[in-house]
Structures are given as C-alpha cells and as structure tokens.
XYZ file of C-alpha atoms in Angstrom:
575
model
C 112.067 112.982 111.533
C 111.874 111.120 114.811
C 115.059 109.596 116.183
C 115.129 106.087 117.581
C 117.203 105.536 120.683
C 118.317 102.047 119.683
C 118.095 102.374 115.912
C 115.134 99.963 115.949
C 111.559 101.141 116.350
C 110.547 97.658 117.472
C 113.232 97.607 120.162
C 112.165 101.076 121.292
C 108.534 99.976 121.416
C 109.475 96.913 123.477
C 111.569 99.076 125.799
C 108.359 100.829 126.800
C 107.381 97.543 128.465
C 110.596 97.382 130.467
C 108.640 97.413 133.721
C 106.472 94.542 132.536
C 109.532 92.527 131.494
C 111.112 93.142 134.901
C 107.911 91.886 136.483
C 107.996 88.802 134.262
C 111.594 88.225 135.327
C 110.593 88.450 139.001
C 107.683 86.076 138.401
C 110.065 83.690 136.626
C 112.383 83.761 139.654
C 109.594 82.817 142.039
C 108.290 80.206 139.584
C 111.693 78.526 139.413
C 112.134 78.622 143.181
C 108.661 77.201 143.689
C 109.474 74.512 141.127
C 111.715 72.957 143.812
C 108.571 72.060 145.747
C 108.014 68.717 144.045
C 111.564 67.450 144.388
C 111.863 68.561 148.026
C 108.488 67.027 148.820
C 109.538 63.677 147.321
C 112.838 63.784 149.191
C 111.110 64.460 152.502
C 108.555 61.698 151.889
C 111.211 59.087 151.154
C 113.720 60.211 153.798
C 111.420 61.212 156.685
C 107.771 60.223 156.267
C 108.189 56.617 155.144
C 110.898 55.735 157.708
C 108.939 57.416 160.560
C 105.476 56.343 159.404
C 104.096 59.749 160.492
C 100.789 60.477 158.780
C 100.441 64.001 160.314
C 103.845 64.886 158.812
C 102.713 63.542 155.440
C 99.469 65.532 155.604
C 101.312 68.719 156.571
C 103.863 68.304 153.809
C 101.143 67.618 151.232
C 99.147 70.694 152.301
C 102.263 72.835 152.075
C 103.261 71.542 148.647
C 99.676 72.010 147.388
C 99.768 75.674 148.427
C 103.155 76.137 146.767
C 101.894 74.499 143.573
C 98.899 76.858 143.591
C 101.132 79.917 143.814
C 103.398 78.526 141.096
C 100.427 78.011 138.763
C 99.088 81.491 139.515
C 102.451 83.074 138.744
C 102.781 81.124 135.481
C 99.291 82.232 134.488
C 100.169 85.856 135.251
C 103.401 85.572 133.274
C 101.568 84.151 130.263
C 98.881 86.837 130.418
C 101.505 89.577 130.701
C 103.388 88.296 127.642
C 100.133 88.064 125.675
C 99.242 91.637 126.558
C 102.725 92.867 125.688
C 102.259 91.326 122.240
C 98.840 92.983 121.864
C 100.182 96.347 123.069
C 103.117 96.106 120.665
C 100.648 95.538 117.829
C 98.606 98.564 118.902
C 101.750 100.693 119.242
C 103.281 99.765 115.890
C 100.194 98.701 113.935
C 99.424 102.169 112.563
C 103.100 102.797 111.844
C 103.456 99.530 109.920
C 100.195 100.171 108.042
C 101.496 103.572 106.932
C 104.783 101.936 105.941
C 102.886 99.422 103.792
C 101.179 102.296 101.971
C 104.495 104.110 101.624
C 106.168 100.953 100.332
C 103.491 100.600 97.677
C 104.259 104.132 96.483
C 108.052 103.816 96.652
C 108.331 100.209 95.469
C 105.080 99.166 93.769
C 106.773 96.140 92.258
C 107.925 94.811 95.630
C 107.298 91.102 96.073
C 104.557 91.362 98.674
C 103.741 94.722 100.167
C 101.438 93.288 102.848
C 104.286 91.221 104.306
C 105.121 93.836 107.005
C 101.719 93.386 108.631
C 102.216 89.622 108.672
C 105.661 90.168 110.177
C 104.095 92.167 113.003
C 101.591 89.336 113.514
C 104.500 86.878 113.693
C 106.235 88.884 116.421
C 103.018 89.261 118.387
C 102.268 85.548 118.023
C 105.697 84.574 119.358
C 105.355 86.886 122.354
C 102.030 85.204 123.142
C 103.480 81.685 122.897
C 105.368 79.598 125.431
C 108.707 80.499 123.814
C 109.502 83.694 125.784
C 108.780 81.880 129.071
C 111.472 79.349 128.212
C 114.019 82.129 127.666
C 113.113 83.694 131.023
C 113.667 80.292 132.677
C 117.045 79.648 131.030
C 119.059 81.894 133.427
C 117.907 79.657 136.313
C 119.553 76.588 134.844
C 122.810 77.101 136.893
C 120.643 77.333 140.030
C 119.227 73.843 139.473
C 122.594 72.563 138.366
C 124.174 73.838 141.588
C 121.553 72.052 143.705
C 122.286 68.811 141.838
C 125.984 69.223 142.677
C 124.986 69.804 146.317
C 123.199 66.453 146.315
C 126.286 64.737 144.924
C 129.053 65.520 142.486
C 128.170 62.585 140.204
C 124.561 63.751 139.936
C 125.742 67.244 139.071
C 128.132 65.939 136.413
C 125.386 63.833 134.830
C 123.063 66.833 134.582
C 125.894 69.070 133.331
C 126.604 66.631 130.487
C 122.922 66.732 129.594
C 122.945 70.539 129.580
C 125.984 70.646 127.299
C 124.370 68.222 124.867
C 121.073 70.160 124.750
C 122.889 73.483 124.270
C 124.676 71.865 121.339
C 121.284 70.779 119.953
C 119.972 74.331 120.348
C 122.865 75.797 118.381
C 122.497 73.119 115.727
C 118.779 73.887 115.484
C 119.569 77.567 114.922
C 122.103 76.810 112.175
C 119.986 74.190 110.403
C 116.676 76.115 110.522
C 117.874 79.563 109.444
C 117.861 79.041 105.684
C 114.659 76.929 105.540
C 112.850 79.591 107.571
C 113.961 82.324 105.180
C 112.952 80.216 102.187
C 109.536 79.537 103.725
C 108.889 83.259 104.108
C 110.085 83.953 100.562
C 107.891 81.286 98.980
C 104.915 82.334 101.086
C 105.214 85.833 99.628
C 105.411 84.501 96.056
C 102.437 82.212 96.659
C 100.284 85.051 98.006
C 101.292 87.323 95.139
C 100.156 84.852 92.465
C 96.900 84.170 94.283
C 96.094 87.879 94.646
C 96.991 88.511 90.999
C 94.698 85.681 89.922
C 91.855 86.913 92.107
C 92.043 90.418 90.683
C 92.149 89.132 87.100
C 89.683 86.260 87.464
C 87.471 87.382 84.569
C 90.383 87.624 82.110
C 91.774 84.249 83.248
C 88.472 82.488 82.645
C 87.602 84.283 79.417
C 90.960 83.528 77.773
C 91.483 80.043 79.160
C 94.453 81.015 81.302
C 93.213 79.538 84.565
C 94.948 76.176 84.173
C 98.316 77.673 83.263
C 98.259 80.187 86.107
C 97.124 77.418 88.449
C 100.185 75.380 87.452
C 102.447 78.310 88.344
C 100.680 78.662 91.688
C 100.983 74.933 92.361
C 104.718 75.012 91.599
C 105.278 77.887 94.018
C 103.040 76.156 96.577
C 105.124 72.998 96.234
C 108.321 74.929 96.956
C 106.613 76.670 99.877
C 105.470 73.360 101.366
C 108.906 71.830 100.887
C 110.556 74.750 102.677
C 107.950 74.608 105.422
C 108.449 70.866 105.802
C 112.199 71.360 105.988
C 111.758 73.949 108.738
C 109.309 71.761 110.646
C 111.469 68.672 110.213
C 114.498 70.505 111.551
C 112.729 72.101 114.493
C 110.554 69.074 115.265
C 113.394 66.593 114.791
C 115.769 68.324 117.139
C 112.915 69.026 119.536
C 111.977 65.346 119.620
C 115.610 64.339 120.059
C 115.884 66.786 122.931
C 112.806 65.355 124.660
C 114.030 61.798 124.230
C 117.438 62.715 125.591
C 115.835 64.488 128.557
C 113.860 61.338 129.424
C 117.006 59.265 129.006
C 118.866 61.650 131.269
C 116.200 61.290 133.944
C 116.696 57.543 133.859
C 120.464 58.043 133.945
C 120.117 60.289 137.001
C 117.965 57.632 138.663
C 120.617 55.041 137.851
C 123.396 57.234 139.268
C 121.279 57.912 142.343
C 120.637 54.186 142.830
C 124.341 53.540 142.504
C 125.053 56.145 145.180
C 122.367 54.725 147.501
C 123.756 51.216 147.089
C 127.163 52.616 147.970
C 125.507 54.376 150.936
C 126.757 57.746 149.683
C 123.296 59.347 149.700
C 119.674 58.689 150.636
C 116.895 57.211 148.556
C 115.034 60.533 148.547
C 117.886 62.095 146.635
C 117.246 59.676 143.751
C 113.735 61.023 143.145
C 114.632 64.641 143.949
C 117.623 64.548 141.605
C 115.523 63.079 138.798
C 112.876 65.808 139.157
C 115.500 68.557 139.395
C 117.332 67.343 136.307
C 114.076 67.396 134.327
C 113.301 70.885 135.570
C 116.821 72.122 134.773
C 116.643 70.850 131.206
C 112.998 71.744 130.544
C 113.700 75.373 129.432
C 116.296 74.177 126.916
C 113.912 71.539 125.619
C 111.114 74.130 125.355
C 113.452 76.590 123.638
C 114.348 73.986 121.010
C 110.657 73.207 120.444
C 109.870 76.922 119.999
C 112.946 77.690 117.916
C 110.935 77.750 114.705
C 108.720 80.510 116.096
C 111.692 82.365 117.570
C 113.607 82.230 114.289
C 110.548 83.419 112.320
C 109.957 86.269 114.803
C 113.602 87.323 114.663
C 113.609 87.413 110.858
C 110.286 89.289 110.912
C 111.847 91.881 113.247
C 114.858 92.267 110.950
C 112.616 92.815 107.920
C 110.449 95.316 109.787
C 113.494 97.191 111.077
C 114.829 97.559 107.527
C 111.443 98.740 106.250
C 110.903 101.273 109.044
C 114.410 102.661 108.514
C 113.681 102.940 104.778
C 110.400 104.734 105.520
C 111.088 106.783 108.662
C 108.234 108.398 110.515
C 108.021 112.104 109.788
C 107.018 114.776 112.252
C 103.924 116.571 110.927
C 104.796 119.953 109.396
C 103.209 123.151 110.625
C 99.665 123.562 109.231
C 99.395 125.924 106.275
C 96.457 128.144 105.230
C 93.823 126.805 102.893
C 95.153 127.227 99.322
C 93.395 129.758 97.122
C 95.902 131.481 94.831
C 97.857 129.250 92.442
C 99.477 125.953 91.505
C 103.002 126.420 90.137
C 105.164 123.767 88.468
C 108.798 124.615 87.741
C 111.365 122.537 85.809
C 109.692 119.309 86.873
C 111.451 115.989 86.277
C 110.704 112.580 87.760
C 111.273 108.853 87.472
C 108.796 106.191 88.599
C 109.607 104.218 91.765
C 111.820 101.195 91.090
C 112.511 102.416 87.536
C 115.660 104.222 86.402
C 113.990 106.023 83.527
C 112.895 109.646 83.335
C 109.229 109.823 82.362
C 108.606 113.526 83.012
C 111.102 116.319 82.421
C 111.246 120.058 81.761
C 107.603 120.723 82.631
C 106.696 124.206 83.872
C 103.397 126.070 84.147
C 101.351 128.205 86.541
C 97.609 127.878 87.098
C 95.418 130.512 88.739
C 92.018 130.054 90.448
C 89.314 129.191 87.963
C 91.747 127.615 85.507
C 91.019 124.412 83.644
C 93.995 122.581 82.128
C 93.795 119.720 79.666
C 96.875 117.507 79.352
C 97.128 115.815 75.980
C 99.634 113.654 74.164
C 100.167 110.153 72.821
C 100.394 107.083 74.989
C 103.500 106.890 77.198
C 104.017 110.640 76.924
C 104.055 111.064 80.711
C 100.520 112.405 81.235
C 99.472 109.999 84.006
C 102.923 110.299 85.580
C 102.445 114.071 85.716
C 99.057 113.552 87.377
C 100.655 111.394 90.076
C 103.273 114.066 90.693
C 100.683 116.851 90.953
C 98.758 115.092 93.735
C 101.868 114.074 95.696
C 101.861 110.341 94.969
C 105.351 110.577 93.493
C 108.118 112.938 94.545
C 109.944 114.996 91.903
C 113.523 114.102 91.107
C 114.111 117.698 90.133
C 112.039 120.852 90.207
C 109.087 121.767 92.412
C 105.320 121.626 92.593
C 103.984 124.357 94.862
C 100.499 125.331 95.992
C 100.322 128.975 97.017
C 104.133 129.011 97.073
C 104.463 126.005 99.413
C 106.076 122.854 97.931
C 104.034 119.713 98.405
C 106.542 118.259 100.874
C 105.663 121.037 103.332
C 102.148 119.626 103.634
C 101.246 116.519 105.598
C 99.446 113.911 103.434
C 96.250 114.373 105.433
C 96.300 118.163 105.171
C 97.179 118.112 101.472
C 94.573 115.461 100.733
C 91.809 117.706 102.075
C 92.610 120.252 99.337
C 93.070 117.788 96.476
C 90.607 115.737 94.513
C 92.005 112.877 92.449
C 90.338 110.528 90.003
C 92.929 107.899 88.960
C 92.898 106.165 85.617
C 92.138 102.799 87.234
C 89.232 103.360 89.602
C 88.970 101.188 92.690
C 86.478 101.759 95.474
C 86.860 100.545 99.027
C 84.610 98.071 100.779
C 81.963 100.263 102.393
C 78.809 102.168 101.549
C 78.337 104.623 98.714
C 78.263 107.492 101.189
C 81.440 106.342 102.929
C 83.302 106.162 99.635
C 82.159 109.627 98.604
C 83.243 111.224 101.889
C 86.580 109.362 101.833
C 85.556 107.475 104.988
C 85.607 110.666 107.039
C 83.585 109.892 110.213
C 82.898 113.608 110.728
C 81.408 114.145 107.262
C 77.867 115.479 107.287
C 75.122 114.182 104.967
C 74.872 117.675 103.469
C 78.515 117.577 102.305
C 78.149 114.054 100.924
C 75.046 114.981 98.961
C 76.703 118.197 97.761
C 79.597 116.179 96.296
C 77.161 113.771 94.660
C 75.211 116.673 93.141
C 78.433 118.251 91.903
C 79.132 114.994 90.048
C 75.458 114.788 88.912
C 75.129 111.359 90.492
C 72.640 112.127 93.276
C 69.610 110.783 91.392
C 71.545 107.700 90.315
C 72.442 106.962 93.936
C 68.829 107.362 95.040
C 67.975 104.627 92.548
C 70.279 102.122 94.276
C 68.677 99.563 96.637
C 69.709 101.408 99.815
C 70.612 104.800 98.411
C 73.710 106.269 100.022
C 73.832 103.289 102.403
C 74.208 100.786 99.567
C 77.322 98.596 100.079
C 79.592 98.854 97.054
C 81.459 95.621 97.857
C 85.169 95.077 97.554
C 86.588 97.280 94.761
C 83.028 98.388 93.946
C 82.135 95.015 92.485
C 78.382 95.655 92.849
C 78.537 98.688 90.515
C 79.131 99.034 86.799
C 82.346 100.581 85.483
C 80.554 103.810 84.602
C 78.897 104.015 88.024
C 82.235 103.462 89.751
C 83.873 106.192 87.692
C 81.110 108.694 88.454
C 81.162 107.727 92.132
C 84.942 108.235 92.161
C 84.357 111.659 90.592
C 82.045 112.545 93.486
C 84.752 111.385 95.878
C 87.265 113.646 94.146
C 84.876 116.612 94.475
C 84.055 116.003 98.142
C 84.879 118.973 100.361
C 85.339 121.386 97.420
C 89.106 120.782 97.007
C 91.216 123.573 95.527
C 92.997 121.293 93.031
C 91.121 118.550 91.174
C 93.146 116.170 88.981
C 91.233 113.809 86.696
C 93.092 111.084 84.799
C 91.044 109.760 81.880
C 87.793 110.532 83.744
C 85.515 109.672 80.813
C 86.983 106.327 79.763
C 83.872 104.421 80.922
C 81.240 107.142 80.613
C 78.298 107.359 78.221
C 76.950 110.602 76.798
C 75.047 111.448 79.980
C 78.127 110.747 82.092
C 80.341 112.933 79.890
C 77.864 115.799 80.167
C 77.920 115.396 83.964
C 81.721 115.397 83.903
C 81.790 118.633 81.924
C 79.376 120.293 84.353
C 81.466 119.110 87.309
C 84.620 120.636 85.830
C 82.806 123.895 85.138
C 81.559 123.893 88.733
C 85.118 123.534 90.083
C 86.269 126.501 88.013
C 83.286 128.648 88.922
C 83.905 128.254 92.658
C 87.556 129.302 92.222
C 89.175 125.897 92.093
C 91.648 124.515 89.585
C 90.889 121.442 87.495
C 93.423 119.416 85.509
C 92.225 116.660 83.198
C 94.330 114.077 81.381
C 92.452 113.336 78.174
C 92.479 111.172 75.087
C 88.902 111.971 74.065
C 88.103 115.539 72.953
C 84.864 115.635 74.957
C 86.904 115.797 78.178
C 88.419 119.106 77.039
C 85.114 120.963 76.656
C 85.403 122.647 80.060
C 89.109 123.626 79.982
C 90.669 126.887 78.844
C 94.327 125.804 78.807
C 96.181 122.943 77.140
C 99.485 121.292 78.026
C 100.808 119.134 75.189
C 103.341 116.431 76.038
C 105.406 113.964 74.038
C 108.190 111.692 75.204
C 107.767 112.957 78.733
C 108.552 116.549 77.718
C 106.362 119.616 77.569
C 105.735 120.531 73.946
C 103.399 123.469 74.374
C 101.339 125.263 77.018
C 98.764 128.029 76.666
C 95.176 128.828 75.687
C 93.315 125.851 74.323
C 92.616 127.087 70.805
C 96.143 128.372 70.272
C 97.869 125.208 71.500
C 95.586 122.832 69.603
C 96.090 124.812 66.417
C 99.831 124.799 66.990
C 100.507 121.189 67.873
C 97.960 119.055 66.057
C 98.812 119.875 62.443
C 102.636 119.661 62.462
C 102.718 116.771 64.931
C 100.058 114.131 64.271
C 101.446 112.046 67.161
C 99.854 114.532 69.562
C 96.420 114.237 67.980
C 93.607 113.456 70.407
C 91.830 110.299 69.394
C 88.109 109.839 69.723
C 88.129 106.646 71.752
C 89.907 105.431 74.905
C 93.568 104.665 74.386
C 96.103 102.674 76.359
C 97.234 103.930 79.752
C 99.833 106.659 79.498
C-alpha cells in the first residue's frame, strides 16, 4: 500500500506542482506591483502634467503606463494559463486513480447513492482551479501592501479603506457560514436526481409497459424541485453577498473620493491623491470582492476534495504484487464464508472443494441458496470473510486484478456489453489482441458464423449495453468474451437463461472445449441442459454446501430426499 505524505492524495498531487504555484505567486507579486501603474499615472497627471502643461511629459508617462499595462496583462494571462494547466494535470494524475476507486466503490458499496460522484468531484476541483477564484486568493496577501500605501497618502484615507476591508472580510466569513449547508444539500440532491434518472433510463421498457412512467416522473420532479431549491439557496447566498460586496466597494470608492476632496479643501494633500486613493482602494478590495463572488465554486471544490479524500482513504491504492506463473494445476476452496457488500448477512458459508485441470463443476440449488454469490467470490469480485480461494496454491489476493483477469473467464447472470464493436467486446478491449485470438474465442463459443452475418461482422457496433443485439446474441457474445485467451478458470452464471436449443448445444461444446484443453469450468445452473458437460456437482441450500462429488452420485443423493434442491426446467429467479 502506498503511503501519502500528507494523508491526502489530492494534496500530494497538488504538491507536485509546488514549483508552478511558486511561479504563480511570483507572477501575482509583479501583477499587484504593476497594478499601481494606473493610480500613480493619475496622480502624476493631476499633480504635475496639468499644472505644468507639459505635453512631452504626458506622452512619456502614457507610453510608460501602456508598457506597464501590457506586462501586467501578459502576467495575468500566464497566471490563468498556468492554473488551467495545473487543473488539467491534476485530472490526468488522479483521473485513473479516481476511476479505479469508482469501480472499487461499486464492488464494496453497490448500493451507494451515486458511484459516479467521485469523477464529478474531480471535475469540480479542476473547474475551480481553472476559474478566476484561485487568482483572487493569490492576490489577497497583497491587501496590506495597498492598505499601507493608502496610509502613506493620508491617515484618513487609510482608515476609510481599512473599514472597508473589515466589512468585506466579515461578508466573506458570513458567505462561508451561510453557503455551507446549501452547497452540501445541492450536491446531495444532485446525486439523488441522477440516480433516479439513470434507474429510469435502464428500465425504460418496464416503465412504459406497466404504466409506471408518470409515477417515477413525479418522484424525479420532486427530487429535482429540492435540488433546484438548494441550488437557488446557494446561488442566492453567494450572489447576494457578492452583489452587496460590489455595491459596498463602489460606495467605498466614492467615500474615498469624498475624504480626498475634504483633505484637498483643507490643503492637507493634492488633488492627484484623490484619484490615486480611489483607484488603490478599489484594487485593495477587488480580491476580497472576487473571493466572495467565487465562494460558491470554492466551497463546492473544498467539499469535493473532502469527499474524494474520504473515498481514496477507504480504497487505498495497492502496490502490484509480484507476478505469478500461469495457473495450470488446481482451484482450491477451503471453509469459505462471505457476506455481500453493504449487507450484514452471511450468504455463503462452509464451502470447500478442490478442482483439478479438466474438471467441470455444476453448482445447483434453489433460489437464494448462494450460487451466484459463490460465483462472484470465485472470480474475485467479492472478498471472503473467512476461508480462502486459491489458484495453484496462491490466494486470489496475491494476484493483481489485471493478472488474475487474464486467467479467468466470467459470464455474469445479467449480461451487459460495453459500447464498442463486437470484436472489441470479445477481446475485452485489449488493444494488443490479434484477429486470430478474437476469432478463436468466437469459434470456441460457436458464434463465428453468427457474427459474420451481422452488418459489419466483427466491426459491428453493439451500442450501449449491447442494445443492437438480442438477449441470446448478447449472452453468446459474452460467452465468447469469457473464453477469450483460453483462461484457466471459466465461471458461468446461468449461461443458458436466454439461449435456444442451438445456443445450448454451443454452450455445451464450449464447456467441453475448456475441459479438453486442461481448463476448469464452473457453471451455476437451474436448467439441466447446462449440466451436460460437467462431471462434478456442488449442491447448495441456505448458503451452505450440502453435497459435492461426481455428478451422478450427488444428483441421486440430493434430489430425492430434498426436493428443494431439484433443478427446474426453466429459468428461475436470480440466486
């Protein structure tokens, strides 16, 4: 496990840009010094040029201030571009890590409110870094510099600006206090809103067929209303205080002009100081005003960082284990027990068996007997609460997911394909896969001829979730994906639930092929046709192993005295 220096992976990633932040700080220093150009120019014009009537002096001063303005604009542009690139680099640095964490979160907490939220949180942080907000925070330390110059002009001018600073700091703190809860509520309702929409999209056919669309729409509208209300509250708070800050800053400029006029009338200062003091006061208060205006983004980015930090601590990055030899000897399960993620209920317990090369195991039992849970454990989706699953003597946790995945084929009960071509789905989106290996997997699943009949053959887009294919075609294509690369262990969960007679015959031949090449195949079955190619049976009930051994012996033993274990001849509910 990798250690984080600061306890926060985001902070550590940002620390890699320390040099860039130092450069931004230096740029901000020059920008704030150059920002004096306008006020000093106005002071010189009123105090020297107008009284002397010297046009050459005016032209020289204007040329000088134009050059200074150019450098100020160039530095601000460079600062903005640097911050934008820091945000992009942060996304590139942590993007893969957060993506992996999203996948891990789905496995550890599948019922989490919105598992894609971490990626949006990273977008929020990147968006804030690319906004004008960070520039305001880099300018804030220069506020005493401007305030000191105002005091140099005259003590009354300095006091007027200091009062303005105190008031705006108070507004900033009030903005933070008032916007914290609405910002959190906005994020929470946004997650709920997205969850309902995604659920409705995935179940669109059922919603329409059973007249549920209107009722689900009402739920979505209610959550959307709460989301909009929270968003409005956040915007009202941030925008209201931001507008008040801008109005006060304009009022303060007028107040500084009034104080300056009073001092000029009393002959305590020059007329140029009036204009210079007004410009300096605006510049001194501008970062505070900008910070208030960007407080909504800052608060959202801060909360996004806190959520990401908690997630990345929950799912720490693991150092890849040492590569192990290609498995070829056995799969051993000893005293296995497990509970599903987010559920305090044991669904598999006291399961033990050993499978040798060429073995075919059928897992049978009534619904909710733990068959599909066992399948998830065997392929490493879930981690055992007790006991071990070992391939060639090595527990699954000693394999990296990528290395283990190359030796495992898995056909889940609910088949979903990824948006890509038929060939890409078969080869598991491996860019190094050769056409020969893809076709070999398709032939092993007896789907090669079917693929050739598609509009573009292996280059046919399957669409999102395989929407352009029938259920049977998707299941057979997923079987080819499971067989790609000749994996040592092939686990099939209800692989014939959508297959016709031809598909079931192809499934049987595929299982025989795995056994003949020295692999191990495990099939979770409700229909007897799926057991034609196995030689061993594991009977389960209530999450416990009831019997294990040769197929004929176990079936003869368990079916007669325990009708609950009987294999039915049609698809049953998910186990």
